[in-house]
Amino acid sequence: MAPTITGRCLCGSVSFQSDMAPFASRACWCRDCQYLSAGNASINVIFVKDHLAINGTVSTYQSTADSGNAVQRSFCPQCGTPLFGESAAAPGLLAVRAGTLDDPSLGRPEGFIWTERAPDWGLIDHTLENLPRQTPPPA
């Protein structure tokens, strides 16, 4: 049995837990993630949504991502911490912002996406998988 993975927003009003390990983690350099991450890449850890329990109330913002897909982003209405992202192209999956994990070592990226949008000073580990745009949806 996998250990329970937990996390929360800055103020603790929203918390979450998963009984299943994430199956991917990526650093995303799309322009939206740069806005959400104060100019840097956003580190996202991908979970199966049905295995993630969310406690507390989140606010959401819906938009169209650089990929053209509809995306719903969730954040804490009290402290503003970005928490989750959900793409219409990958139903059943939830991207959790790595900074919200109680064990931040789980957020180590396995690769980088949207590298074509990274600023010239952006740090990208070229020993990992790098994609100029979006990752293809999981099968």
Short mmCIF file of N, CA and C in Angstrom, two decimals:
data_model
loop_
_atom_site.label_atom_id
_atom_site.label_comp_id
_atom_site.label_asym_id
_atom_site.label_seq_id
_atom_site.Cartn_x
_atom_site.Cartn_y
_atom_site.Cartn_z
N MET A 1 0.85 -1.19 0.00
CA MET A 1 0.00 0.00 0.00
C MET A 1 0.89 1.25 0.00
N ALA A 2 0.58 2.17 -0.88
CA ALA A 2 1.36 3.40 -1.00
C ALA A 2 1.08 4.32 0.19
N PRO A 3 2.10 5.07 0.61
CA PRO A 3 1.86 6.01 1.72
C PRO A 3 0.93 7.14 1.26
N THR A 4 0.20 7.69 2.19
CA THR A 4 -0.70 8.80 1.87
C THR A 4 0.13 10.05 1.59
N ILE A 5 -0.22 10.72 0.50
CA ILE A 5 0.45 11.97 0.12
C ILE A 5 -0.48 13.11 0.52
N THR A 6 0.06 14.11 1.19
CA THR A 6 -0.75 15.21 1.69
C THR A 6 -0.19 16.55 1.24
N GLY A 7 -1.05 17.56 1.34
CA GLY A 7 -0.62 18.92 1.01
C GLY A 7 -1.68 19.91 1.44
N ARG A 8 -1.34 21.20 1.26
CA ARG A 8 -2.28 22.25 1.68
C ARG A 8 -1.89 23.58 1.07
N CYS A 9 -2.78 24.54 1.21
CA CYS A 9 -2.47 25.91 0.80
C CYS A 9 -1.67 26.59 1.93
N LEU A 10 -1.23 27.79 1.70
CA LEU A 10 -0.42 28.52 2.67
C LEU A 10 -1.12 28.69 4.02
N CYS A 11 -2.41 29.04 4.00
CA CYS A 11 -3.12 29.30 5.26
C CYS A 11 -3.74 28.04 5.87
N GLY A 12 -3.78 26.94 5.12
CA GLY A 12 -4.33 25.69 5.64
C GLY A 12 -5.83 25.55 5.47
N SER A 13 -6.50 26.51 4.84
CA SER A 13 -7.95 26.41 4.63
C SER A 13 -8.32 25.29 3.68
N VAL A 14 -7.41 24.96 2.75
CA VAL A 14 -7.64 23.88 1.80
C VAL A 14 -6.51 22.87 1.98
N SER A 15 -6.89 21.62 2.12
CA SER A 15 -5.89 20.55 2.21
C SER A 15 -6.33 19.43 1.28
N PHE A 16 -5.41 18.52 1.03
CA PHE A 16 -5.74 17.39 0.17
C PHE A 16 -4.90 16.19 0.57
N GLN A 17 -5.35 15.03 0.13
CA GLN A 17 -4.58 13.81 0.35
C GLN A 17 -4.89 12.83 -0.77
N SER A 18 -3.89 12.02 -1.07
CA SER A 18 -4.04 10.99 -2.09
C SER A 18 -3.52 9.67 -1.56
N ASP A 19 -4.26 8.62 -1.88
CA ASP A 19 -3.84 7.27 -1.51
C ASP A 19 -3.06 6.61 -2.65
N MET A 20 -2.79 7.36 -3.71
CA MET A 20 -2.07 6.85 -4.87
C MET A 20 -0.95 7.82 -5.22
N ALA A 21 0.20 7.28 -5.52
CA ALA A 21 1.34 8.12 -5.91
C ALA A 21 1.05 8.82 -7.24
N PRO A 22 1.62 10.01 -7.45
CA PRO A 22 1.45 10.68 -8.74
C PRO A 22 2.14 9.87 -9.83
N PHE A 23 1.67 10.02 -11.07
CA PHE A 23 2.29 9.26 -12.14
C PHE A 23 3.19 10.10 -13.03
N ALA A 24 3.25 11.40 -12.80
CA ALA A 24 4.14 12.26 -13.60
C ALA A 24 4.36 13.56 -12.84
N SER A 25 5.46 14.22 -13.16
CA SER A 25 5.72 15.57 -12.65
C SER A 25 6.49 16.33 -13.72
N ARG A 26 6.09 17.56 -13.95
CA ARG A 26 6.68 18.36 -15.02
C ARG A 26 6.81 19.81 -14.60
N ALA A 27 7.81 20.46 -15.19
CA ALA A 27 7.93 21.90 -15.09
C ALA A 27 7.33 22.47 -16.38
N CYS A 28 6.41 23.37 -16.24
CA CYS A 28 5.73 23.95 -17.41
C CYS A 28 6.10 25.42 -17.57
N TRP A 29 6.59 25.75 -18.76
CA TRP A 29 6.97 27.12 -19.08
C TRP A 29 5.93 27.85 -19.92
N CYS A 30 4.69 27.34 -20.00
CA CYS A 30 3.69 28.08 -20.77
C CYS A 30 3.50 29.45 -20.13
N ARG A 31 3.00 30.37 -20.89
CA ARG A 31 2.87 31.74 -20.38
C ARG A 31 1.93 31.82 -19.18
N ASP A 32 0.86 31.03 -19.19
CA ASP A 32 -0.07 31.03 -18.05
C ASP A 32 0.64 30.59 -16.77
N CYS A 33 1.44 29.53 -16.86
CA CYS A 33 2.17 29.06 -15.68
C CYS A 33 3.18 30.08 -15.19
N GLN A 34 3.75 30.84 -16.11
CA GLN A 34 4.67 31.89 -15.68
C GLN A 34 3.93 32.95 -14.86
N TYR A 35 2.71 33.29 -15.27
CA TYR A 35 1.92 34.23 -14.47
C TYR A 35 1.63 33.65 -13.09
N LEU A 36 1.26 32.36 -13.04
CA LEU A 36 0.89 31.73 -11.78
C LEU A 36 2.08 31.48 -10.86
N SER A 37 3.29 31.45 -11.43
CA SER A 37 4.49 31.13 -10.65
C SER A 37 5.44 32.31 -10.52
N ALA A 38 4.92 33.50 -10.57
CA ALA A 38 5.71 34.71 -10.39
C ALA A 38 6.86 34.82 -11.39
N GLY A 39 6.63 34.34 -12.62
CA GLY A 39 7.61 34.48 -13.68
C GLY A 39 8.43 33.26 -13.97
N ASN A 40 8.31 32.24 -13.16
CA ASN A 40 9.10 31.03 -13.33
C ASN A 40 8.23 29.94 -13.95
N ALA A 41 8.80 28.76 -14.15
CA ALA A 41 8.00 27.61 -14.57
C ALA A 41 7.15 27.14 -13.39
N SER A 42 6.02 26.56 -13.70
CA SER A 42 5.18 25.96 -12.68
C SER A 42 5.51 24.48 -12.60
N ILE A 43 5.72 23.97 -11.40
CA ILE A 43 6.02 22.56 -11.22
C ILE A 43 4.71 21.87 -10.86
N ASN A 44 4.30 20.94 -11.72
CA ASN A 44 3.02 20.27 -11.57
C ASN A 44 3.21 18.77 -11.39
N VAL A 45 2.52 18.22 -10.40
CA VAL A 45 2.57 16.80 -10.10
C VAL A 45 1.18 16.26 -10.46
N ILE A 46 1.14 15.25 -11.33
CA ILE A 46 -0.12 14.78 -11.90
C ILE A 46 -0.65 13.57 -11.12
N PHE A 47 -1.89 13.71 -10.67
CA PHE A 47 -2.57 12.65 -9.91
C PHE A 47 -3.82 12.20 -10.65
N VAL A 48 -4.27 10.99 -10.34
CA VAL A 48 -5.58 10.53 -10.78
C VAL A 48 -6.59 11.20 -9.85
N LYS A 49 -7.51 11.94 -10.43
CA LYS A 49 -8.44 12.77 -9.65
C LYS A 49 -9.27 11.96 -8.66
N ASP A 50 -9.70 10.77 -9.04
CA ASP A 50 -10.53 9.95 -8.16
C ASP A 50 -9.79 9.48 -6.91
N HIS A 51 -8.47 9.61 -6.90
CA HIS A 51 -7.68 9.19 -5.74
C HIS A 51 -7.19 10.38 -4.92
N LEU A 52 -7.75 11.55 -5.18
CA LEU A 52 -7.35 12.76 -4.46
C LEU A 52 -8.57 13.32 -3.73
N ALA A 53 -8.49 13.39 -2.41
CA ALA A 53 -9.57 13.96 -1.60
C ALA A 53 -9.19 15.40 -1.25
N ILE A 54 -10.08 16.33 -1.54
CA ILE A 54 -9.84 17.75 -1.27
C ILE A 54 -10.76 18.19 -0.15
N ASN A 55 -10.17 18.82 0.87
CA ASN A 55 -10.92 19.32 2.02
C ASN A 55 -10.86 20.85 2.00
N GLY A 56 -12.01 21.48 2.14
CA GLY A 56 -12.07 22.94 2.09
C GLY A 56 -12.67 23.39 0.76
N THR A 57 -12.88 24.66 0.66
CA THR A 57 -13.50 25.24 -0.52
C THR A 57 -12.46 25.94 -1.37
N VAL A 58 -12.49 25.67 -2.67
CA VAL A 58 -11.58 26.35 -3.60
C VAL A 58 -12.38 27.28 -4.50
N SER A 59 -11.71 28.29 -4.99
CA SER A 59 -12.26 29.13 -6.04
C SER A 59 -11.62 28.68 -7.35
N THR A 60 -12.31 28.91 -8.45
CA THR A 60 -11.79 28.45 -9.73
C THR A 60 -11.73 29.59 -10.75
N TYR A 61 -10.85 29.41 -11.70
CA TYR A 61 -10.72 30.33 -12.83
C TYR A 61 -10.62 29.47 -14.08
N GLN A 62 -11.48 29.71 -15.04
CA GLN A 62 -11.48 28.95 -16.27
C GLN A 62 -10.95 29.80 -17.41
N SER A 63 -10.12 29.17 -18.24
CA SER A 63 -9.56 29.88 -19.39
C SER A 63 -9.17 28.86 -20.45
N THR A 64 -8.64 29.38 -21.54
CA THR A 64 -8.12 28.54 -22.61
C THR A 64 -6.60 28.59 -22.52
N ALA A 65 -5.99 27.41 -22.42
CA ALA A 65 -4.53 27.31 -22.28
C ALA A 65 -3.86 27.58 -23.63
N ASP A 66 -2.53 27.74 -23.60
CA ASP A 66 -1.76 27.91 -24.82
C ASP A 66 -2.01 26.77 -25.81
N SER A 67 -2.32 25.60 -25.30
CA SER A 67 -2.58 24.43 -26.14
C SER A 67 -3.91 24.51 -26.86
N GLY A 68 -4.78 25.44 -26.44
CA GLY A 68 -6.12 25.54 -26.99
C GLY A 68 -7.15 24.79 -26.17
N ASN A 69 -6.71 24.06 -25.16
CA ASN A 69 -7.62 23.29 -24.31
C ASN A 69 -8.23 24.15 -23.22
N ALA A 70 -9.47 23.83 -22.86
CA ALA A 70 -10.11 24.49 -21.72
C ALA A 70 -9.44 23.99 -20.45
N VAL A 71 -9.12 24.92 -19.55
CA VAL A 71 -8.44 24.60 -18.30
C VAL A 71 -9.18 25.26 -17.15
N GLN A 72 -9.33 24.51 -16.08
CA GLN A 72 -9.87 25.07 -14.84
C GLN A 72 -8.77 25.05 -13.80
N ARG A 73 -8.45 26.20 -13.26
CA ARG A 73 -7.42 26.30 -12.22
C ARG A 73 -8.11 26.63 -10.91
N SER A 74 -7.67 25.96 -9.85
CA SER A 74 -8.26 26.15 -8.53
C SER A 74 -7.24 26.76 -7.59
N PHE A 75 -7.73 27.61 -6.71
CA PHE A 75 -6.86 28.28 -5.75
C PHE A 75 -7.63 28.50 -4.46
N CYS A 76 -6.90 28.77 -3.38
CA CYS A 76 -7.53 29.04 -2.10
C CYS A 76 -8.12 30.45 -2.11
N PRO A 77 -9.41 30.60 -1.79
CA PRO A 77 -10.01 31.93 -1.78
C PRO A 77 -9.55 32.79 -0.61
N GLN A 78 -8.92 32.17 0.40
CA GLN A 78 -8.45 32.92 1.57
C GLN A 78 -7.06 33.51 1.36
N CYS A 79 -6.11 32.67 0.94
CA CYS A 79 -4.72 33.13 0.83
C CYS A 79 -4.23 33.24 -0.62
N GLY A 80 -5.01 32.74 -1.58
CA GLY A 80 -4.66 32.87 -2.99
C GLY A 80 -3.69 31.84 -3.53
N THR A 81 -3.31 30.85 -2.73
CA THR A 81 -2.36 29.84 -3.19
C THR A 81 -2.91 29.08 -4.40
N PRO A 82 -2.18 29.06 -5.52
CA PRO A 82 -2.59 28.20 -6.64
C PRO A 82 -2.45 26.73 -6.21
N LEU A 83 -3.48 25.93 -6.43
CA LEU A 83 -3.49 24.55 -5.95
C LEU A 83 -3.53 23.50 -7.05
N PHE A 84 -4.52 23.61 -7.95
CA PHE A 84 -4.78 22.55 -8.91
C PHE A 84 -5.03 23.11 -10.31
N GLY A 85 -4.80 22.28 -11.30
CA GLY A 85 -5.15 22.59 -12.67
C GLY A 85 -5.75 21.35 -13.30
N GLU A 86 -6.80 21.56 -14.10
CA GLU A 86 -7.49 20.44 -14.73
C GLU A 86 -7.79 20.81 -16.18
N SER A 87 -7.30 19.98 -17.10
CA SER A 87 -7.47 20.24 -18.52
C SER A 87 -8.58 19.38 -19.10
N ALA A 88 -9.38 19.96 -19.98
CA ALA A 88 -10.43 19.20 -20.67
C ALA A 88 -9.82 18.10 -21.53
N ALA A 89 -8.56 18.24 -21.91
CA ALA A 89 -7.88 17.23 -22.74
C ALA A 89 -7.46 16.00 -21.95
N ALA A 90 -7.48 16.09 -20.63
CA ALA A 90 -7.05 14.96 -19.78
C ALA A 90 -8.05 14.77 -18.65
N PRO A 91 -9.28 14.39 -18.99
CA PRO A 91 -10.28 14.20 -17.93
C PRO A 91 -9.84 13.10 -16.98
N GLY A 92 -10.14 13.31 -15.72
CA GLY A 92 -9.78 12.32 -14.71
C GLY A 92 -8.42 12.54 -14.09
N LEU A 93 -7.67 13.52 -14.60
CA LEU A 93 -6.35 13.84 -14.04
C LEU A 93 -6.39 15.22 -13.41
N LEU A 94 -5.56 15.41 -12.40
CA LEU A 94 -5.49 16.70 -11.73
C LEU A 94 -4.02 17.05 -11.51
N ALA A 95 -3.63 18.21 -11.99
CA ALA A 95 -2.27 18.71 -11.75
C ALA A 95 -2.27 19.44 -10.42
N VAL A 96 -1.41 19.02 -9.53
CA VAL A 96 -1.26 19.64 -8.21
C VAL A 96 0.03 20.46 -8.25
N ARG A 97 -0.03 21.70 -7.82
CA ARG A 97 1.16 22.54 -7.78
C ARG A 97 2.10 21.99 -6.72
N ALA A 98 3.31 21.68 -7.12
CA ALA A 98 4.27 20.98 -6.26
C ALA A 98 4.55 21.72 -4.96
N GLY A 99 4.48 23.03 -4.98
CA GLY A 99 4.74 23.80 -3.77
C GLY A 99 3.72 23.58 -2.67
N THR A 100 2.60 22.96 -2.99
CA THR A 100 1.57 22.71 -1.99
C THR A 100 1.72 21.35 -1.32
N LEU A 101 2.62 20.52 -1.82
CA LEU A 101 2.83 19.20 -1.22
C LEU A 101 3.56 19.33 0.11
N ASP A 102 3.13 18.55 1.10
CA ASP A 102 3.82 18.57 2.39
C ASP A 102 5.24 18.03 2.25
N ASP A 103 5.45 17.12 1.30
CA ASP A 103 6.79 16.61 1.00
C ASP A 103 7.19 17.15 -0.37
N PRO A 104 7.88 18.30 -0.40
CA PRO A 104 8.19 18.91 -1.70
C PRO A 104 9.13 18.08 -2.57
N SER A 105 9.78 17.08 -1.99
CA SER A 105 10.67 16.24 -2.82
C SER A 105 9.87 15.45 -3.85
N LEU A 106 8.57 15.27 -3.63
CA LEU A 106 7.72 14.57 -4.59
C LEU A 106 7.52 15.38 -5.87
N GLY A 107 7.85 16.66 -5.83
CA GLY A 107 7.64 17.53 -6.97
C GLY A 107 8.81 17.62 -7.93
N ARG A 108 9.83 16.82 -7.73
CA ARG A 108 10.99 16.87 -8.63
C ARG A 108 10.54 16.61 -10.06
N PRO A 109 10.73 17.58 -10.97
CA PRO A 109 10.24 17.38 -12.34
C PRO A 109 10.99 16.29 -13.09
N GLU A 110 10.23 15.55 -13.88
CA GLU A 110 10.79 14.51 -14.76
C GLU A 110 11.06 15.06 -16.14
N GLY A 111 10.58 16.26 -16.41
CA GLY A 111 10.76 16.88 -17.71
C GLY A 111 10.19 18.28 -17.73
N PHE A 112 10.36 18.93 -18.87
CA PHE A 112 9.91 20.31 -19.05
C PHE A 112 9.03 20.39 -20.28
N ILE A 113 7.94 21.15 -20.18
CA ILE A 113 7.08 21.38 -21.34
C ILE A 113 6.97 22.87 -21.60
N TRP A 114 6.56 23.19 -22.81
CA TRP A 114 6.43 24.57 -23.29
C TRP A 114 7.76 25.33 -23.18
N THR A 115 8.85 24.64 -23.46
CA THR A 115 10.17 25.28 -23.37
C THR A 115 10.33 26.41 -24.37
N GLU A 116 9.55 26.39 -25.46
CA GLU A 116 9.65 27.48 -26.44
C GLU A 116 9.13 28.80 -25.88
N ARG A 117 8.41 28.74 -24.79
CA ARG A 117 7.89 29.96 -24.14
C ARG A 117 8.76 30.44 -22.99
N ALA A 118 9.77 29.67 -22.63
CA ALA A 118 10.64 30.05 -21.51
C ALA A 118 11.44 31.29 -21.88
N PRO A 119 11.63 32.23 -20.94
CA PRO A 119 12.49 33.38 -21.22
C PRO A 119 13.94 32.91 -21.37
N ASP A 120 14.78 33.74 -21.97
CA ASP A 120 16.16 33.32 -22.21
C ASP A 120 16.93 33.05 -20.91
N TRP A 121 16.47 33.56 -19.79
CA TRP A 121 17.13 33.30 -18.50
C TRP A 121 16.53 32.08 -17.79
N GLY A 122 15.47 31.49 -18.37
CA GLY A 122 14.78 30.37 -17.73
C GLY A 122 15.67 29.15 -17.58
N LEU A 123 15.62 28.54 -16.43
CA LEU A 123 16.43 27.35 -16.15
C LEU A 123 15.70 26.10 -16.62
N ILE A 124 16.37 25.33 -17.47
CA ILE A 124 15.82 24.09 -18.01
C ILE A 124 16.91 23.03 -17.90
N ASP A 125 16.57 21.90 -17.31
CA ASP A 125 17.52 20.80 -17.18
C ASP A 125 17.49 20.00 -18.49
N HIS A 126 18.52 20.13 -19.28
CA HIS A 126 18.56 19.48 -20.59
C HIS A 126 18.91 17.99 -20.51
N THR A 127 19.12 17.48 -19.30
CA THR A 127 19.32 16.03 -19.15
C THR A 127 17.98 15.31 -19.03
N LEU A 128 16.89 16.08 -18.89
CA LEU A 128 15.55 15.51 -18.80
C LEU A 128 14.82 15.72 -20.12
N GLU A 129 13.67 15.07 -20.27
CA GLU A 129 12.85 15.28 -21.47
C GLU A 129 12.42 16.74 -21.54
N ASN A 130 12.55 17.33 -22.73
CA ASN A 130 12.14 18.71 -22.96
C ASN A 130 11.27 18.75 -24.21
N LEU A 131 10.09 19.35 -24.06
CA LEU A 131 9.18 19.48 -25.19
C LEU A 131 8.90 20.95 -25.44
N PRO A 132 8.95 21.37 -26.71
CA PRO A 132 8.72 22.78 -27.00
C PRO A 132 7.29 23.22 -26.70
N ARG A 133 6.35 22.27 -26.70
CA ARG A 133 4.95 22.57 -26.42
C ARG A 133 4.38 21.57 -25.44
N GLN A 134 3.07 21.34 -25.55
CA GLN A 134 2.33 20.49 -24.62
C GLN A 134 2.67 19.01 -24.79
N THR A 135 2.60 18.29 -23.68
CA THR A 135 2.73 16.83 -23.68
C THR A 135 1.49 16.24 -24.33
N PRO A 136 1.63 15.20 -25.15
CA PRO A 136 0.42 14.55 -25.67
C PRO A 136 -0.42 14.00 -24.52
N PRO A 137 -1.76 14.01 -24.67
CA PRO A 137 -2.61 13.49 -23.59
C PRO A 137 -2.31 12.02 -23.32
N PRO A 138 -2.44 11.60 -22.06
CA PRO A 138 -2.20 10.18 -21.73
C PRO A 138 -3.21 9.27 -22.42
N ALA A 139 -2.79 8.05 -22.69
CA ALA A 139 -3.67 7.07 -23.34
C ALA A 139 -4.71 6.56 -22.37
#
